[in-house]
Structures are given as C-alpha cells and as structure tokens.
C-alpha cells in the first residue's frame, strides 16, 4: 500500500470527497479527476468514513475499503484518508470543522455528486457545511434536474458560481457552490454490491 500523503500547506486548494466507498469504483475515480481539473484543485482527499449515519446497513471493514481505494485510485495528487475514524467525527459538518482547525490556511472544497445535492438538506447541519467551505457539485446520470431544484440549491441560489467560472470556486469564500457538468459515469457502489462483486465477509 502506498504512503498516505497528509501534509498540506496553507494556501493549498484541497477537494474533499467523502463517503463509505463500499466499494470504491471507477465512478469515484472519474469524478475525482474531473474535480481536480474543473475546480483547479491542488489535491483531493478521499475521506473514507467509518459508517454512513443515513444508511441502516454498516459498510465493510474500513481497512478493507481503504486498501481497495488505494488500489483503484492511483494518482500523486489524491490521498486516501481515514481522517474521520482518527478524529472520531460522525457527521460531515464535524469533519469539515475539524479539518479546518487541523490545517489552518488550507482552502477546502466539499465535493459531491449531483444526487447528493438533491438530498443535502437532510444532512445534519447542512447549512453549516455550506457556510464553512465552498461546495463543488459534479453531474451524475439522471440527477441534473433534481439537483438544480434541490432545497440547498434554492436556499443558496445567490451564491452559485456559474460552471464556466468553476476554477475560482476553491478561492471564493463560503458560502459558494458550483454545479459542473462533466462526462458522466453511471457506476454506483450499490449496483456493485447487488451484483455480488463485493463480498463482505465481516464487519468491524
């Protein structure tokens, strides 16, 4: 397993892609590479969560998911991180606040698929997230209209950066968000599990 690069310098722009990664797949890789380019990011961190509070079924052991993520995401500017497990944060808002305290001066951007924006208002302290870090939204199949009409999009409509100006998102003070249309992948972890391609021999 390659070394996890966690050193960050003030002024760096760092995208945060959170999730259970149960399992990680090429769709995650695809939106990561697009985010690096579209939002002019220095780095992206995959934040592999201990578990998703919105899901009843627990994920595979975090060590297994971390290893699978390391194997599939081979890029010098992408770090696979277990920050949430080490910081003992349960919700995204907590994680964002802890990261900003741990790395002062680093410009973090929360990354999500358009499907997540559509139900973002169900996340705990979602307004705190929007008010703390810029948010980069990447298009996924069938979710563009739902995302654009989402409650979060409506509440923060005055803070939206047009897609053609996406490269200024990371250096724009929060609240700020941008919807980037990108070549899309229809892969999902749910489909992979349903197809029996991700055995879960045991949970943590």
C-alpha positions as a Markdown table, in Angstrom:
| # | Residue | x | y | z |
|---|---|---|---|---|
| 1 | Unk | 0.0 | 0.0 | 0.0 |
| 2 | Unk | 1.4 | 3.4 | -0.9 |
| 3 | Unk | 2.1 | 6.0 | 1.7 |
| 4 | Unk | -0.8 | 8.3 | 2.5 |
| 5 | Unk | 0.3 | 11.9 | 2.0 |
| 6 | Unk | -1.3 | 14.1 | 4.6 |
| 7 | Unk | 1.0 | 17.1 | 4.7 |
| 8 | Unk | -0.8 | 20.2 | 3.5 |
| 9 | Unk | 0.5 | 23.8 | 3.2 |
| 10 | Unk | -1.5 | 27.0 | 3.8 |
| 11 | Unk | -2.9 | 28.3 | 0.6 |
| 12 | Unk | -3.4 | 24.9 | -1.0 |
| 13 | Unk | -6.8 | 24.0 | -2.5 |
| 14 | Unk | -8.0 | 20.6 | -1.4 |
| 15 | Unk | -11.1 | 18.8 | -2.5 |
| 16 | Unk | -12.8 | 16.5 | 0.0 |
| 17 | Unk | -14.7 | 13.5 | -1.4 |
| 18 | Unk | -16.4 | 11.8 | 1.5 |
| 19 | Unk | -18.2 | 8.5 | 1.5 |
| 20 | Unk | -18.3 | 4.9 | 2.6 |
| 21 | Unk | -16.5 | 3.8 | -0.6 |
| 22 | Unk | -18.2 | 0.4 | -0.2 |
| 23 | Unk | -16.7 | -0.4 | -2.6 |
| 24 | Unk | -14.7 | 2.3 | -4.3 |
| 25 | Unk | -15.1 | 2.2 | -8.1 |
| 26 | Unk | -14.1 | 3.9 | -11.3 |
| 27 | Unk | -17.0 | 6.3 | -10.9 |
| 28 | Unk | -15.2 | 7.7 | -7.8 |
| 29 | Unk | -12.0 | 7.9 | -9.8 |
| 30 | Unk | -13.8 | 9.7 | -12.7 |
| 31 | Unk | -15.3 | 12.5 | -10.6 |
| 32 | Unk | -12.1 | 12.9 | -8.7 |
| 33 | Unk | -10.1 | 13.5 | -11.8 |
| 34 | Unk | -12.8 | 15.9 | -13.1 |
| 35 | Unk | -12.9 | 17.8 | -9.8 |
| 36 | Unk | -9.1 | 18.3 | -9.9 |
| 37 | Unk | -9.4 | 19.9 | -13.3 |
| 38 | Unk | -12.7 | 21.7 | -13.1 |
| 39 | Unk | -12.2 | 23.3 | -9.7 |
| 40 | Unk | -8.4 | 23.9 | -10.1 |
| 41 | Unk | -7.5 | 21.9 | -7.0 |
| 42 | Unk | -4.0 | 21.1 | -5.8 |
| 43 | Unk | -5.2 | 17.9 | -4.2 |
| 44 | Unk | -8.2 | 15.7 | -3.4 |
| 45 | Unk | -8.7 | 13.6 | -0.3 |
| 46 | Unk | -10.9 | 10.6 | -0.3 |
| 47 | Unk | -12.4 | 10.6 | 3.2 |
| 48 | Unk | -13.3 | 7.0 | 3.8 |
| 49 | Unk | -16.0 | 7.1 | 6.6 |
| 50 | Unk | -16.3 | 4.6 | 9.4 |
| 51 | Unk | -20.0 | 4.4 | 8.5 |
| 52 | Unk | -22.8 | 6.5 | 7.0 |
| 53 | Unk | -25.4 | 7.7 | 9.5 |
| 54 | Unk | -28.0 | 7.8 | 6.8 |
| 55 | Unk | -27.7 | 4.1 | 5.9 |
| 56 | Unk | -29.0 | 1.3 | 8.1 |
| 57 | Unk | -26.5 | -1.3 | 6.8 |
| 58 | Unk | -23.0 | -0.9 | 8.0 |
| 59 | Unk | -20.2 | -0.9 | 5.4 |
| 60 | Unk | -17.3 | -3.4 | 5.1 |
| 61 | Unk | -14.4 | -3.0 | 7.5 |
| 62 | Unk | -12.6 | 0.3 | 7.0 |
| 63 | Unk | -9.2 | -1.3 | 6.5 |
| 64 | Unk | -10.6 | -3.3 | 3.5 |
| 65 | Unk | -12.2 | -0.2 | 2.0 |
| 66 | Unk | -9.0 | 1.8 | 2.4 |
| 67 | Unk | -7.0 | -0.9 | 0.7 |
| 68 | Unk | -9.4 | -1.1 | -2.2 |
| 69 | Unk | -9.4 | 2.7 | -2.5 |
| 70 | Unk | -5.6 | 2.7 | -2.6 |
| 71 | Unk | -5.6 | 0.1 | -5.3 |
| 72 | Unk | -8.1 | 1.8 | -7.6 |
| 73 | Unk | -7.1 | 5.4 | -7.1 |
| 74 | Unk | -3.5 | 5.8 | -8.3 |
| 75 | Unk | -2.7 | 9.5 | -8.6 |
| 76 | Unk | 0.0 | 11.5 | -7.0 |
| 77 | Unk | -2.4 | 14.3 | -6.0 |
| 78 | Unk | -5.0 | 12.1 | -4.4 |
| 79 | Unk | -4.8 | 10.9 | -0.8 |
| 80 | Unk | -6.9 | 8.1 | 0.7 |
| 81 | Unk | -7.6 | 9.2 | 4.3 |
| 82 | Unk | -9.1 | 7.7 | 7.4 |
| 83 | Unk | -9.3 | 11.2 | 9.0 |
| 84 | Unk | -12.9 | 10.7 | 10.2 |
| 85 | Unk | -12.0 | 7.5 | 12.0 |
| 86 | Unk | -9.0 | 9.0 | 13.7 |
| 87 | Unk | -10.8 | 12.3 | 14.5 |
| 88 | Unk | -13.8 | 10.3 | 15.7 |
| 89 | Unk | -16.2 | 12.6 | 13.8 |
| 90 | Unk | -19.6 | 11.2 | 12.8 |
| 91 | Unk | -21.1 | 13.8 | 10.6 |
| 92 | Unk | -19.7 | 15.8 | 7.6 |
| 93 | Unk | -20.1 | 19.2 | 9.4 |
| 94 | Unk | -18.0 | 17.9 | 12.3 |
| 95 | Unk | -15.3 | 16.6 | 9.9 |
| 96 | Unk | -15.1 | 19.9 | 8.0 |
| 97 | Unk | -14.7 | 21.9 | 11.2 |
| 98 | Unk | -12.0 | 19.6 | 12.5 |
| 99 | Unk | -10.1 | 19.7 | 9.2 |
| 100 | Unk | -10.2 | 23.5 | 9.1 |
| 101 | Unk | -8.9 | 23.6 | 12.6 |
| 102 | Unk | -6.2 | 20.9 | 11.9 |
| 103 | Unk | -5.0 | 22.6 | 8.7 |
| 104 | Unk | -5.3 | 26.4 | 9.1 |
| 105 | Unk | -5.0 | 28.3 | 5.8 |
| 106 | Unk | -5.8 | 25.4 | 3.6 |
| 107 | Unk | -8.7 | 26.1 | 1.2 |
| 108 | Unk | -11.0 | 23.0 | 1.4 |
| 109 | Unk | -13.8 | 22.3 | -1.0 |
| 110 | Unk | -16.5 | 19.8 | -0.3 |
| 111 | Unk | -17.2 | 17.6 | -3.4 |
| 112 | Unk | -20.4 | 15.7 | -4.1 |
| 113 | Unk | -22.3 | 14.2 | -6.9 |
| 114 | Unk | -25.5 | 15.9 | -8.0 |
| 115 | Unk | -27.5 | 13.1 | -6.5 |
| 116 | Unk | -26.2 | 14.1 | -3.0 |
| 117 | Unk | -27.1 | 17.7 | -3.6 |
| 118 | Unk | -30.7 | 16.7 | -4.2 |
| 119 | Unk | -31.0 | 15.3 | -0.6 |
| 120 | Unk | -28.3 | 17.5 | 1.0 |
| 121 | Unk | -30.9 | 19.3 | 3.2 |
| 122 | Unk | -31.4 | 16.1 | 5.1 |
| 123 | Unk | -27.7 | 16.1 | 6.2 |
| 124 | Unk | -27.1 | 17.2 | 9.8 |
| 125 | Unk | -26.0 | 20.9 | 9.9 |
| 126 | Unk | -26.0 | 21.1 | 6.2 |
| 127 | Unk | -26.2 | 24.9 | 6.3 |
| 128 | Unk | -23.1 | 24.9 | 8.5 |
| 129 | Unk | -21.3 | 23.0 | 5.7 |
| 130 | Unk | -22.4 | 25.4 | 3.0 |
| 131 | Unk | -21.4 | 28.4 | 5.2 |
| 132 | Unk | -18.0 | 26.9 | 6.1 |
| 133 | Unk | -16.5 | 25.6 | 2.8 |
| 134 | Unk | -17.2 | 26.0 | -0.9 |
| 135 | Unk | -19.1 | 23.1 | -2.4 |
| 136 | Unk | -18.4 | 21.6 | -5.8 |
| 137 | Unk | -21.2 | 19.6 | -7.4 |
| 138 | Unk | -20.5 | 17.2 | -10.2 |
| 139 | Unk | -23.2 | 15.9 | -12.5 |
| 140 | Unk | -24.3 | 12.3 | -12.5 |
| 141 | Unk | -26.8 | 10.4 | -14.7 |
| 142 | Unk | -30.4 | 11.5 | -14.2 |
| 143 | Unk | -29.7 | 13.9 | -11.4 |
| 144 | Unk | -29.2 | 17.2 | -13.1 |
| 145 | Unk | -32.8 | 18.5 | -12.8 |
| 146 | Unk | -33.3 | 17.2 | -9.3 |
| 147 | Unk | -30.0 | 18.8 | -8.2 |
| 148 | Unk | -30.9 | 22.2 | -9.7 |
| 149 | Unk | -34.3 | 22.2 | -8.0 |
| 150 | Unk | -32.9 | 20.9 | -4.6 |
| 151 | Unk | -33.7 | 22.9 | -1.5 |
| 152 | Unk | -30.0 | 23.6 | -0.9 |
| 153 | Unk | -29.7 | 25.0 | -4.4 |
| 154 | Unk | -32.7 | 27.2 | -3.8 |
| 155 | Unk | -31.6 | 28.5 | -0.4 |
| 156 | Unk | -28.1 | 29.3 | -1.7 |
| 157 | Unk | -29.0 | 30.3 | -5.2 |
| 158 | Unk | -27.4 | 33.8 | -4.8 |
| 159 | Unk | -24.1 | 32.1 | -4.0 |
| 160 | Unk | -23.9 | 29.9 | -7.1 |
| 161 | Unk | -20.9 | 30.2 | -9.3 |
| 162 | Unk | -21.6 | 29.5 | -13.0 |
| 163 | Unk | -20.0 | 26.4 | -14.4 |
| 164 | Unk | -17.8 | 28.4 | -16.8 |
| 165 | Unk | -16.2 | 30.0 | -13.8 |
| 166 | Unk | -15.7 | 26.8 | -11.9 |
| 167 | Unk | -11.9 | 27.3 | -11.5 |
| 168 | Unk | -12.5 | 30.2 | -9.0 |
| 169 | Unk | -14.6 | 28.1 | -6.6 |
| 170 | Unk | -11.8 | 27.0 | -4.3 |
| 171 | Unk | -10.6 | 30.5 | -3.7 |
| 172 | Unk | -14.1 | 32.0 | -3.2 |
| 173 | Unk | -15.1 | 32.5 | 0.4 |
| 174 | Unk | -18.0 | 30.4 | 1.6 |
| 175 | Unk | -20.9 | 30.3 | 1.0 |
| 176 | Unk | -20.2 | 29.4 | -2.6 |
| 177 | Unk | -21.1 | 26.5 | -4.8 |
| 178 | Unk | -20.7 | 25.4 | -8.4 |
| 179 | Unk | -22.5 | 22.9 | -10.5 |
| 180 | Unk | -20.1 | 21.4 | -13.0 |
| 181 | Unk | -21.4 | 19.4 | -16.0 |
| 182 | Unk | -18.9 | 16.6 | -16.7 |
| 183 | Unk | -18.8 | 13.4 | -18.8 |
| 184 | Unk | -20.8 | 11.1 | -16.6 |
| 185 | Unk | -20.4 | 7.6 | -15.2 |
| 186 | Unk | -23.4 | 5.5 | -14.1 |
| 187 | Unk | -21.4 | 3.2 | -11.8 |
| 188 | Unk | -22.6 | 3.0 | -8.2 |
| 189 | Unk | -21.4 | 1.1 | -5.1 |
| 190 | Unk | -25.0 | -0.1 | -4.6 |
| 191 | Unk | -25.0 | -1.7 | -8.1 |
| 192 | Unk | -21.7 | -3.4 | -7.5 |
| 193 | Unk | -22.8 | -4.9 | -4.2 |
| 194 | Unk | -26.1 | -6.0 | -5.7 |
| 195 | Unk | -24.2 | -7.8 | -8.5 |
| 196 | Unk | -22.3 | -9.8 | -5.8 |
| 197 | Unk | -18.9 | -8.3 | -6.8 |
| 198 | Unk | -18.1 | -7.0 | -3.3 |
| 199 | Unk | -18.2 | -9.7 | -0.7 |
| 200 | Unk | -18.4 | -8.5 | 2.8 |
| 201 | Unk | -17.0 | -11.4 | 5.0 |
| 202 | Unk | -17.4 | -9.4 | 8.2 |
| 203 | Unk | -18.0 | -6.0 | 9.7 |
| 204 | Unk | -15.9 | -4.1 | 12.2 |
